[in-house]
Structure formats: C-alpha cells, structure tokens
XYZ file of C-alpha atoms in Angstrom:
496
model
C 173.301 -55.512 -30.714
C 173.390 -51.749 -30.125
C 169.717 -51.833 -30.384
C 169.375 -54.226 -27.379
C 172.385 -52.252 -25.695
C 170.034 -48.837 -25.818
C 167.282 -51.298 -24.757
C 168.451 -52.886 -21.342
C 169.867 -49.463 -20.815
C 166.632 -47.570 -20.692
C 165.198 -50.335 -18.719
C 167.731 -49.744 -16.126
C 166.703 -45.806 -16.054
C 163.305 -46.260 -16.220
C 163.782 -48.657 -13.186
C 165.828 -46.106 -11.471
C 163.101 -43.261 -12.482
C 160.412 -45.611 -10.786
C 162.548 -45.873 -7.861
C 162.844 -41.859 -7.563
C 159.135 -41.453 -7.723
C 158.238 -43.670 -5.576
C 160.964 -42.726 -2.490
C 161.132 -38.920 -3.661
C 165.035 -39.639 -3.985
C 167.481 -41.542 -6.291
C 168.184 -44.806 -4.366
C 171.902 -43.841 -4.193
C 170.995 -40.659 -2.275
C 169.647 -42.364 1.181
C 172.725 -41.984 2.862
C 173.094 -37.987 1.897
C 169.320 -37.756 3.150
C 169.718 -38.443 6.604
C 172.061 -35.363 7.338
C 169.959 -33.125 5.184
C 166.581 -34.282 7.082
C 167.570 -35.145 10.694
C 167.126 -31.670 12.300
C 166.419 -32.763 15.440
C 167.992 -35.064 18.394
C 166.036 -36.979 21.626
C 168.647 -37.976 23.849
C 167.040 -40.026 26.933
C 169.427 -41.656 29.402
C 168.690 -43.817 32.686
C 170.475 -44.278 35.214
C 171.923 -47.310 36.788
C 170.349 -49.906 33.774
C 172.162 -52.929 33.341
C 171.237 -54.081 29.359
C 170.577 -57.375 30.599
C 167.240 -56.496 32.630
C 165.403 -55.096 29.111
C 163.115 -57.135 27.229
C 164.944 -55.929 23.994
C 168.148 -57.210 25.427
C 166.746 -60.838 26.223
C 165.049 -60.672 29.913
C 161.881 -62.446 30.171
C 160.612 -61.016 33.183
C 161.210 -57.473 33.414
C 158.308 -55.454 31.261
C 159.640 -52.624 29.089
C 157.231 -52.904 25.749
C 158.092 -48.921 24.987
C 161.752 -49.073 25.105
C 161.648 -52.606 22.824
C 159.459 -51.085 20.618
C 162.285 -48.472 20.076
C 164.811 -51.120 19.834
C 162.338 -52.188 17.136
C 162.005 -49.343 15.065
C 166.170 -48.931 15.210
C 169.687 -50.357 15.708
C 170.313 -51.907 19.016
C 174.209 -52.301 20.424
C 174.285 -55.588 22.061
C 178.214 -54.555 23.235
C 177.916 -50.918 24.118
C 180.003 -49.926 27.312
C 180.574 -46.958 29.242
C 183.639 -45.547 30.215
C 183.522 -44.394 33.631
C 181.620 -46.973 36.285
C 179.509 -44.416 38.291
C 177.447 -40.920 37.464
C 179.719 -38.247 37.292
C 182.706 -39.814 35.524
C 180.816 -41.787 32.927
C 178.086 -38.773 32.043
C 181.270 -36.193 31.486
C 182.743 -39.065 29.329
C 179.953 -39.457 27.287
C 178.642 -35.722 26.811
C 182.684 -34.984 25.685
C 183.463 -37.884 23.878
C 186.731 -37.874 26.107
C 187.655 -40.950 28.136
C 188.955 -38.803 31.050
C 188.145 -35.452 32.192
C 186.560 -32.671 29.566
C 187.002 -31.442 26.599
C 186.192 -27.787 25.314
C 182.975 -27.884 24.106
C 180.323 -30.610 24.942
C 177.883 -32.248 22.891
C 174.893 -29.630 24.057
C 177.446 -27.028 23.815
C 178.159 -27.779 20.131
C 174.228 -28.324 19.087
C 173.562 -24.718 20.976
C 176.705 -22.618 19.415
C 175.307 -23.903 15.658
C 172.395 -22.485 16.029
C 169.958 -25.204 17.490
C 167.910 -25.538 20.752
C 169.349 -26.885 23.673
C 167.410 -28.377 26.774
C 168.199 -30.493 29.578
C 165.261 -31.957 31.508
C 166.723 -34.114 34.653
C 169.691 -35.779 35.522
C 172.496 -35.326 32.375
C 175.449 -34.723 34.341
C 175.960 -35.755 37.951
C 173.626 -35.085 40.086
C 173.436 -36.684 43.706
C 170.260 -38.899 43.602
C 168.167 -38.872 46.108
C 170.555 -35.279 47.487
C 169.765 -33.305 44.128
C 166.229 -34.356 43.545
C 164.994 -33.897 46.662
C 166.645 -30.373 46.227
C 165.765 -29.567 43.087
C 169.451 -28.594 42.485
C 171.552 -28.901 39.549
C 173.876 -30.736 40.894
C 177.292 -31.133 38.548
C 175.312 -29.609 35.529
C 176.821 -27.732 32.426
C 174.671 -24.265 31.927
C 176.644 -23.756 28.429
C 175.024 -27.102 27.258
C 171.827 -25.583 27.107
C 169.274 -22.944 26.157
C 167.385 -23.953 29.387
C 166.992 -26.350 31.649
C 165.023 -28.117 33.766
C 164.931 -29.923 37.427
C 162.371 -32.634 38.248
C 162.425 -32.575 41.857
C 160.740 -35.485 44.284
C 160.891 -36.789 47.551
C 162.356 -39.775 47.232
C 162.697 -42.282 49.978
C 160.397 -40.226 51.942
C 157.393 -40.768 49.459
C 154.561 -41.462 51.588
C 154.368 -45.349 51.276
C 155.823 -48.999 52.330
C 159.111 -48.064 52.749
C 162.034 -51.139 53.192
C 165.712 -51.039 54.119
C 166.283 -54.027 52.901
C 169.744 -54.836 54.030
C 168.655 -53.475 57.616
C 165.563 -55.672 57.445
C 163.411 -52.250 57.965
C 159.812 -52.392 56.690
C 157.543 -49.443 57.586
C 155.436 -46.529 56.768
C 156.677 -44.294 59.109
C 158.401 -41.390 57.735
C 161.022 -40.896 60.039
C 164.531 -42.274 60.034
C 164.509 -43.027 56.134
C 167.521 -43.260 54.652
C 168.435 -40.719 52.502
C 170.979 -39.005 50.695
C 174.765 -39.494 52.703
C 173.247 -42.157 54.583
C 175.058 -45.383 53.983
C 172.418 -48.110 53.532
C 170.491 -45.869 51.383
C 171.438 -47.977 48.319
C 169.107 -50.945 49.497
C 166.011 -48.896 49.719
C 162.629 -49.468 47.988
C 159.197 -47.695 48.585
C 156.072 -49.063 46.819
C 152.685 -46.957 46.899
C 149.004 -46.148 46.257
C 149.484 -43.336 43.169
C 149.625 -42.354 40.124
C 153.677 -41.612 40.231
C 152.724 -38.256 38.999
C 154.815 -36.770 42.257
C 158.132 -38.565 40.893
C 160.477 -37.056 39.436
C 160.928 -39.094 36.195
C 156.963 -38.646 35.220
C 157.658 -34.775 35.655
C 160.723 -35.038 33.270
C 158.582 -36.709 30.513
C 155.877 -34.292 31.162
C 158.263 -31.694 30.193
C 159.701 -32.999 27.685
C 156.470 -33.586 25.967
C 155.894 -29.867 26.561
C 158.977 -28.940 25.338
C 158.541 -31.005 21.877
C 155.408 -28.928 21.511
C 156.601 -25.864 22.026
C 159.848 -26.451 19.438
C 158.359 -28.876 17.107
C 159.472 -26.248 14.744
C 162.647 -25.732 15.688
C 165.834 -28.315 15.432
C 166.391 -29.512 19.019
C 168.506 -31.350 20.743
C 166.867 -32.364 23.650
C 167.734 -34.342 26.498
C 166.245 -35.824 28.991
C 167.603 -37.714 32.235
C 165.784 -40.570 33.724
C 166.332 -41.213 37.323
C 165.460 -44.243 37.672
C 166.414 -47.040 38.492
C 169.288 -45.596 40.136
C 168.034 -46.294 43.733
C 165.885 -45.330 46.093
C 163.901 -47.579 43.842
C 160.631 -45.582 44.151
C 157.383 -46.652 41.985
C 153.453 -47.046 42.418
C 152.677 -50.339 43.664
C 151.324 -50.838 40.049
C 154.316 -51.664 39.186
C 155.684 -53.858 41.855
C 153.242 -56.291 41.661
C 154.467 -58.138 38.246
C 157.253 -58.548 40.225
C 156.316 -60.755 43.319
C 159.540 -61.401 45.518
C 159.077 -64.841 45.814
C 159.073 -65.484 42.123
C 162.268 -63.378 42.031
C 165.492 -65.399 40.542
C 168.880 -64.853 42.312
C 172.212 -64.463 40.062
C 174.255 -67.814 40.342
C 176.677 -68.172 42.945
C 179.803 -69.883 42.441
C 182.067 -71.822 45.738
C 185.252 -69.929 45.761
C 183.764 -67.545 43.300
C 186.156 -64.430 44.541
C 189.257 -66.445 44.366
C 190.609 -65.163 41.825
C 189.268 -61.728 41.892
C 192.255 -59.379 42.853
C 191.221 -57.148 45.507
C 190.973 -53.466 43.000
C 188.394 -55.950 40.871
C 185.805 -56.264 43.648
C 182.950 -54.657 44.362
C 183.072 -51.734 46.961
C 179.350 -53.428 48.453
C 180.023 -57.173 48.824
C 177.406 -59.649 50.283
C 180.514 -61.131 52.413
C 180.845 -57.700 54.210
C 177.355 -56.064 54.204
C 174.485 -56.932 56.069
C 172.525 -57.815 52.811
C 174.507 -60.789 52.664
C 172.527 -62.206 55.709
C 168.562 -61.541 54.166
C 168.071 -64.000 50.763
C 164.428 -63.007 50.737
C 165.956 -59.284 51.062
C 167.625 -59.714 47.934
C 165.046 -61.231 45.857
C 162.801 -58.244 46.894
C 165.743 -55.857 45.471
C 165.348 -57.362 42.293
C 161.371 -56.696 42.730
C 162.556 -53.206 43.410
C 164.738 -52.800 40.506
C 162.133 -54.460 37.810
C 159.233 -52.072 39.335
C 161.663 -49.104 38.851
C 162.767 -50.242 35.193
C 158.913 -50.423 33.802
C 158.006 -47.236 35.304
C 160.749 -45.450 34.042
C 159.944 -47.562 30.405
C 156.052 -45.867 30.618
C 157.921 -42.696 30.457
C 160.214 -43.352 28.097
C 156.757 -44.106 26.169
C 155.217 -41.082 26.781
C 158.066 -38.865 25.059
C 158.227 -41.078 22.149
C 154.662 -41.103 21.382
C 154.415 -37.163 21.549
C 157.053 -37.236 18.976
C 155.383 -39.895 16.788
C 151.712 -37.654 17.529
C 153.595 -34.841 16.674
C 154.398 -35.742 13.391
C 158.294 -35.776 14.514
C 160.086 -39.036 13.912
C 160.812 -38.499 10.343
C 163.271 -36.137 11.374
C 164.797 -36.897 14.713
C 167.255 -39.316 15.597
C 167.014 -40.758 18.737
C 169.595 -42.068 21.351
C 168.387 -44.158 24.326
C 170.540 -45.368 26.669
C 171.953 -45.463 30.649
C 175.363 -43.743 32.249
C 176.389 -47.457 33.319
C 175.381 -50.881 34.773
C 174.723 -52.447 38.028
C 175.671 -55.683 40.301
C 172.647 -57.174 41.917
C 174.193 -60.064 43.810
C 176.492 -60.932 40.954
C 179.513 -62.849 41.917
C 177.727 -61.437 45.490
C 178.275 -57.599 44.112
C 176.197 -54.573 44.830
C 176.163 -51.569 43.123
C 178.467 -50.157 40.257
C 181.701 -49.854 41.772
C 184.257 -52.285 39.760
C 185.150 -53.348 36.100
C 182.803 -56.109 35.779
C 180.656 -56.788 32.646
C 177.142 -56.208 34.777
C 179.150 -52.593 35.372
C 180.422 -51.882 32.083
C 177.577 -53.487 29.374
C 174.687 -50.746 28.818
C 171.427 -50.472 26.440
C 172.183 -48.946 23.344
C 169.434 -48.037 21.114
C 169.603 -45.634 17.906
C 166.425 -44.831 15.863
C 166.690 -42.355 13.235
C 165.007 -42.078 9.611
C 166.300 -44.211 6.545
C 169.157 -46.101 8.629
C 169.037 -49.652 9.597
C 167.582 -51.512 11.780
C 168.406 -54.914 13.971
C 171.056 -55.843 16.119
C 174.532 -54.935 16.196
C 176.900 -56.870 17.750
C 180.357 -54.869 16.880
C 181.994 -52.976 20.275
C 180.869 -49.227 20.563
C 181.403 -47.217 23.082
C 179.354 -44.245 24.938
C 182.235 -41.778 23.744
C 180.785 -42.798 20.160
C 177.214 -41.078 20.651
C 178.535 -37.665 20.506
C 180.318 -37.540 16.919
C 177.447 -39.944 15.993
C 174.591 -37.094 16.266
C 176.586 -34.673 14.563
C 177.244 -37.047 11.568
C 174.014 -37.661 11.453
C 172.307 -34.620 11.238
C 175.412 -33.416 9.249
C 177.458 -31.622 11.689
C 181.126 -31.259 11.319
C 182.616 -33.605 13.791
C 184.953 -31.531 16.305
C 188.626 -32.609 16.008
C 188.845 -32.813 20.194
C 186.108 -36.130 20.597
C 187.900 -39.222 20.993
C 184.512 -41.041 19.791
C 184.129 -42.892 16.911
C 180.978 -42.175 14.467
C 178.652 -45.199 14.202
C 177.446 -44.302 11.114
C 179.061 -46.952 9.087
C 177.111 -49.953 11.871
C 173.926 -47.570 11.487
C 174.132 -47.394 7.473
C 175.509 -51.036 7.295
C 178.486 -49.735 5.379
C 180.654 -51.804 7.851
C 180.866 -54.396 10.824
C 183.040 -53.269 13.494
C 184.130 -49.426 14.034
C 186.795 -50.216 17.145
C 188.839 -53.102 18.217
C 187.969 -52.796 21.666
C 186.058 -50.655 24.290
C 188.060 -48.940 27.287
C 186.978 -48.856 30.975
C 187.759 -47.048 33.995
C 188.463 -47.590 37.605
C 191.340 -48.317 39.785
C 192.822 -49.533 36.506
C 191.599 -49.775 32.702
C 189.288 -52.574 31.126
C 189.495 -53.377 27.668
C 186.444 -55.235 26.091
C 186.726 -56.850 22.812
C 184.544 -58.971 20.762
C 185.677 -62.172 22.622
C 187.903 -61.122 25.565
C 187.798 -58.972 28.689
C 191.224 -57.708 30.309
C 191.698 -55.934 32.923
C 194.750 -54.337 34.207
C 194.479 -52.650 37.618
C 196.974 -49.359 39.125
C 198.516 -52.418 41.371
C 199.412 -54.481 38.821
C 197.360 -57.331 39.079
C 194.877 -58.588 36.061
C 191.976 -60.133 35.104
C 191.065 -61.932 31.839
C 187.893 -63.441 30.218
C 187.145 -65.645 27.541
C 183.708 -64.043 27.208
C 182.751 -66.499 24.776
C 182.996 -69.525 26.790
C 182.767 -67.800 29.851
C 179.791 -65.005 29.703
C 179.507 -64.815 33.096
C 183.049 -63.767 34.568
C 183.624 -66.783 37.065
C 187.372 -67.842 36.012
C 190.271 -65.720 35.624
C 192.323 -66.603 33.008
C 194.764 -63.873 33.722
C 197.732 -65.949 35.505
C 197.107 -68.970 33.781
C 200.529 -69.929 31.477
C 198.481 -71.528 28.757
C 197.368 -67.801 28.139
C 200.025 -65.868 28.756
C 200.518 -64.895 25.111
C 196.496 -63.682 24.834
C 197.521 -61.592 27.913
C 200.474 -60.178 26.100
C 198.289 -59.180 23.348
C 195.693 -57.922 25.125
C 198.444 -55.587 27.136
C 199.900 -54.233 23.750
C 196.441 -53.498 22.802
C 195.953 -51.880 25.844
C 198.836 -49.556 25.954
C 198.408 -48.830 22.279
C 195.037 -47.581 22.802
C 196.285 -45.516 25.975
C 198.354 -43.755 24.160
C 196.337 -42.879 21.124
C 193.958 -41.168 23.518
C 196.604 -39.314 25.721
C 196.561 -41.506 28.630
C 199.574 -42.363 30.197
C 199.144 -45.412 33.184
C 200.913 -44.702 36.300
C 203.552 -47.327 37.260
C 202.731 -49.798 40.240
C 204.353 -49.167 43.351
C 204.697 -53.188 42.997
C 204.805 -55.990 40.544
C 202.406 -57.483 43.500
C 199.801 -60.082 41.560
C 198.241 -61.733 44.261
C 194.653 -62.485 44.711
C 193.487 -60.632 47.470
C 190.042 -60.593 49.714
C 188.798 -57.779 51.727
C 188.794 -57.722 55.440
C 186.702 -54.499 56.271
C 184.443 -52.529 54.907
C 184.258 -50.443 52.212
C 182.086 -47.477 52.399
C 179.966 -47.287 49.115
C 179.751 -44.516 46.104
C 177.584 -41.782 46.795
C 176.834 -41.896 43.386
C-alpha cells in the first residue's frame, strides 16, 4: 500500500514537472504571473459608441473586424456602464475612479509617479469636438497624467467634401456656413469624401501611437490614446460610407405613446418631437449611415495600434483596455444624442485583453470607475485607497461571477443598473423602472405601478446604500411631484 502511495504520488509530480516545462511556470503560479509580466498598458477610448453598434456586441451591419478580433483575444463586458452621460463628466469619472468630481491622483498620474511612461495621444479628458480639434487645443486635459502628450488636430466639418446638415436638410460642397463648433445643429452633421482619411484626426492619433510604441517598446508604458470618433461631425472617406447605403438603413422601433411615461428629467435634451430631424425619415436613416461609416474608420485605427503591438513583439506583456466615455440615442424612443439615463446612454463596449487571463463574455455589472484599480492590479500596482472602483480581476481570472450589485449613473438624478432591473430616481422626485429582462428596450415604466412597489422599495434602499458608501448625499426635492411630464420648448443640446 505505501508502495502504491509513493507511486501515484510521483505520478502527480512528475505531471506537475511536465506542466512546468512545458508553460515555464508551476500551473498554480498563472495568476502571480500576470502582475510580474504585464509592464505595459494600451488604453484606447472612443467617443460617443453605443456597445450595441459593434460586431462583437451582436450588430450585423456595422463592420468592426479589428475591434472583434480584440474582443476575441480577451474578456468582453456585455453590462459595462459609464458614470457620467457626456465627455467631461464621464472621462474625469473614469480616469479617477470617483463617481463625482476628482480625486488626488489620476490613473496617468499614478502610472507616471511609479516610475512608468505616460502619454496621451487625443481626446482623454474633455475636449470640445469639433472646437478642440480644429484648434489643436487641449481642451480639459490633465498635464500631471503624462510624460507628454499629444493633439491630433483636423478640420472637421469643413473637410473638403459632401457635406449634410441633416436635420436642416443641407447637402453641399460648399465650404461656407458649415456648422461647427457652438453652432446648434452641428450634432446632425456628416461629410463623406474622396481620401485616404490621413488628414483626420483619429488616423494621426494611431499614427502616433504606433510611433510612440516604437520608440518605448522598451520601456513600461501606459499609453493612451483617444479616438474621436464617432462623436459627431461624423467625418470619414467615402470608403467607408458606402457599406452603409441610407436606404438599407434600419430605424429604432417606435412605440404610440412611447414618452408617456417618461418623466420630463428622463428625456432626451434632442427629441424628434421638438427638432427639425423629426420631420426628415430619410435624414435619419442617413445618420445611421453616418454613424456606421464613422465606427469602421475609427475600428481600422484601432487596428493599426494593435497590430504594431502584436509586430512589435508586445502583447505578451501589455494589457489592453478598449472602450468609449458613453453611449448614444439615434432615434431611440425618438432620442438624439447622450443627454439622459437611458440604457443606449449608459451601456458601453468593454473589452480587456491581457496575457494568461480569460477570455469570453462576461455578463456580471462593471463599471468604468473599475478600469482604473483594474490596471494597477494587473500589472501589480498597489491599488490607491481614494478609487471608488472595483478591480475586475476576479471576472478576468474567473475567480468569481459578479464584483458589484449594481452600476451607478448620473444626470439630473442617479441610475442604478443591475443584472435584471434599471431604476432611476431623478432630483424631482419622479422614477423610472425596468424589468430589463422582459423589457430590453425601455418602453414601459414600471415605476408607479402598485404591483411593484416593493421592487421599487428595494431598488431605493439599494440606491441610497450605495450613495452613501461613496460619499454622495442626494439633495431633497423641492416636491414629492411624480407626474409624467412632456416638453413644450426646446432644449438647447450638450456641447459635448
């Protein structure tokens, strides 16, 4: 008996020896690996991307092969969402790991003060698109983030080209009279032309980034690099319009009565009702053209960064993190833009790719406050005690199923997303509820219904609870108001 004891046991090390020689590690020491050999970070974030438009995240029409390819070679977030719902708010958010305002040191900050190298190439923080980037300003930027940075400046809506207003009905080539940065139709702008897109300013960001992985393939980076598009004017070489014929273009549902039961702080600021969009169909269908073109262009860049890294011999030791500042309404529930607490708004792309951690699909709530404790776990950074983040190791590593009970949004009130529900609780009072499962797309508020006035209780203690675990205390109502209301004027939209 001990004989076969001593047996099966040095069958079980010689196993475990094969296993060492043939990964160069014991098979217990993966996890204790990917600190010790990710010395380098590739941050890349769009701007404006809804998840649902990617082919990674289930669209059949928009072409992105280079960012599903990543998705492939990773761990995608099917429920990532940001907190703030335009630029400036939700890119200080994320780059703090604070769900309002800043902290004392930011994620570039912290890479930079422990010794690594620091760049930004584009838009990080806020920067007024088209204003900045015709400008080549910095806009809101950080300068203690980085070692240097970098502006990709462009010309925008002026781009020599066929240039459309689309909710003024304006097609032309003329140059004159484009709208442009404060002007207030600018949002519905496209301009298709005969190039290369070498002039725009997301090619020139990958362009330097690719330079700037050369030049510090030897160092431990953190680099990061903000995509433009397809945060509007939606600019691109005709190229890349023409997979996208208008006609062929599918409009979001529309349901009768659809804003009912919308309270008036949970609409959109741009609302088909009230804007001149509203009166163009065809107009609309040639925004989504606009928006597709402007995804796959910025996806070829995207592409060009992450096959310098793989040419470079790189991707054994970075991690990266791909993913967009927010989402965006195009004609949902007749919404434009970014500008309210809605699931188009809130969901973003989440993709992390990093050397000997999982890959697939994760379907647990995460958060954009997570990505910045994240990269310092995984390159084995002490995580700073001020980030309100949660690391994502355990999802990436497989160690666990859920890191968060729910996500937390921001505007005019506070959203809170969890695996099955969506409440919302605005500064006036009134609510909104989901049953996400049977009820994806948003179209009927549960919120003052009595058969679910105990979820809504539940939801509100959850609310409150996390509120207060972050520091956040709500402001009190100046009414117990919880009427459905609809707009009668105008609203002027973000300049975001």
């Amino acid at each position: 008996m001990h004989n076969s004891l001593s047996s099966l046991t040095l069958k079980l090390f010689s196993l475990l020896l094969a296993l060492y020689a043939s990964t160069g590690t014991p098979v217990w020491a993966n996890e204790q690996r990917t600190s010790k050999e990710i010395k380098n970070v590739l941050f890349i974030i769009a701007d404006d991307l809804r998840a649902s438009v990617l082919g990674c995240y289930g669209d059949a029409i928009c072409k992105t092969p280079n960012i599903d390819k990543l998705a492939r070679s990773g761990m995608l977030f099917e429920r990532a969402y940001c907190q703030g719902t335009s630029c400036g708010p939700s890119r200080r958010s994320l780059m703090f790991s604070r769900y309002q305002g800043t902290g004392k040191v930011n994620m570039g900050q912290y890479f930079r003060e422990n010794g690594w190298y620091t760049a930004r190439v584009g838009k990080i923080y806020h920067m007024r698109v088209p204003g900045d980037i015709i400008a080549g300003t910095n806009g809101e930027d950080i300068a203690s983030s980085w070692t240097e940075r970098f502006n990709s400046p462009g010309l925008e809506a002026h781009t020599p080209g066929d240039y459309a207003c689309l909710n003024l009905n304006i097609f032309t080539d003329d140059l004159e009279a484009r709208e442009s940065t404060k002007m207030p139709n600018r949002m519905f702008v496209t301009v298709q032309y005969d190039g290369d897109g070498s002039d725009q300013p997301d090619y020139k960001s990958a362009n330097k980034a690719v330079e700037l992985l050369r030049k510090h393939q030897d160092d431990s980076f953190f680099l990061a690099v903000g995509l433009v598009r397809p945060h509007y004017p939606m600019v691109a070489p005709r190229e890349y319009f023409a997979p996208y014929p208008w006609k062929q273009m599918q409009l979001p549902p529309q349901h009768t009565d659809d804003l009912a039961d919308i309270p008036k702080l949970g609409k959109a600021k741009t609302i088909s009702s009230t804007n001149q969009i509203g009166k163009y169909p065809n107009n609309q269908k040639r925004m989504w053209s606009g928006y597709y073109a402007s995804v796959s262009f910025m996806d070829e860049q995207v592409g060009k960064i992450i096959d310098e890294l793989d040419a470079l011999g790189l991707r054994e030791s970075t991690a990266i993190v791909f993913t967009s500042d927010h989402g965006y309404h195009l004609g949902d529930h007749q919404f434009w833009q970014k500008s309210n607490l809605h699931e188009q708004v809130l969901r973003v792309p989440l993709i992390i790719s990093a050397p000997h951690l999982a890959r697939g699909t994760s379907d647990a709530v995460v958060e954009l406050v997570d990505i910045y404790p994240t990269v310092c776990d995984l390159t084995g950074q002490e995580i700073p005690n001020e980030v309100q983040g949660t690391s994502l190791r355990p999802l990436l590593t497989k160690k666990a199923n859920r890191v968060k009970e729910g996500a937390l949004s921001f505007n005019n009130g506070f959203s809170l997303r969890t695996q099955d529900w969506h409440f919302m609780r605005y500064k006036d009072d009134t609510r909104e509820l989901y049953d996400m499962k049977a009820d994806p797309g948003e179209y009927t508020n549960l919120a003052e219904q009595k058969e679910f006035s105990e979820r809504v209780q539940e939801l509100e203690n959850i609310l409150k609870t996390r509120l207060h675990r972050v520091g956040i205390q709500p402001k009190q109502p100046a009414s117990k108001q919880r009427k459905s209301e609809t707009p009668n004027q105008k609203t002027a939209p973000s300049s975001n």
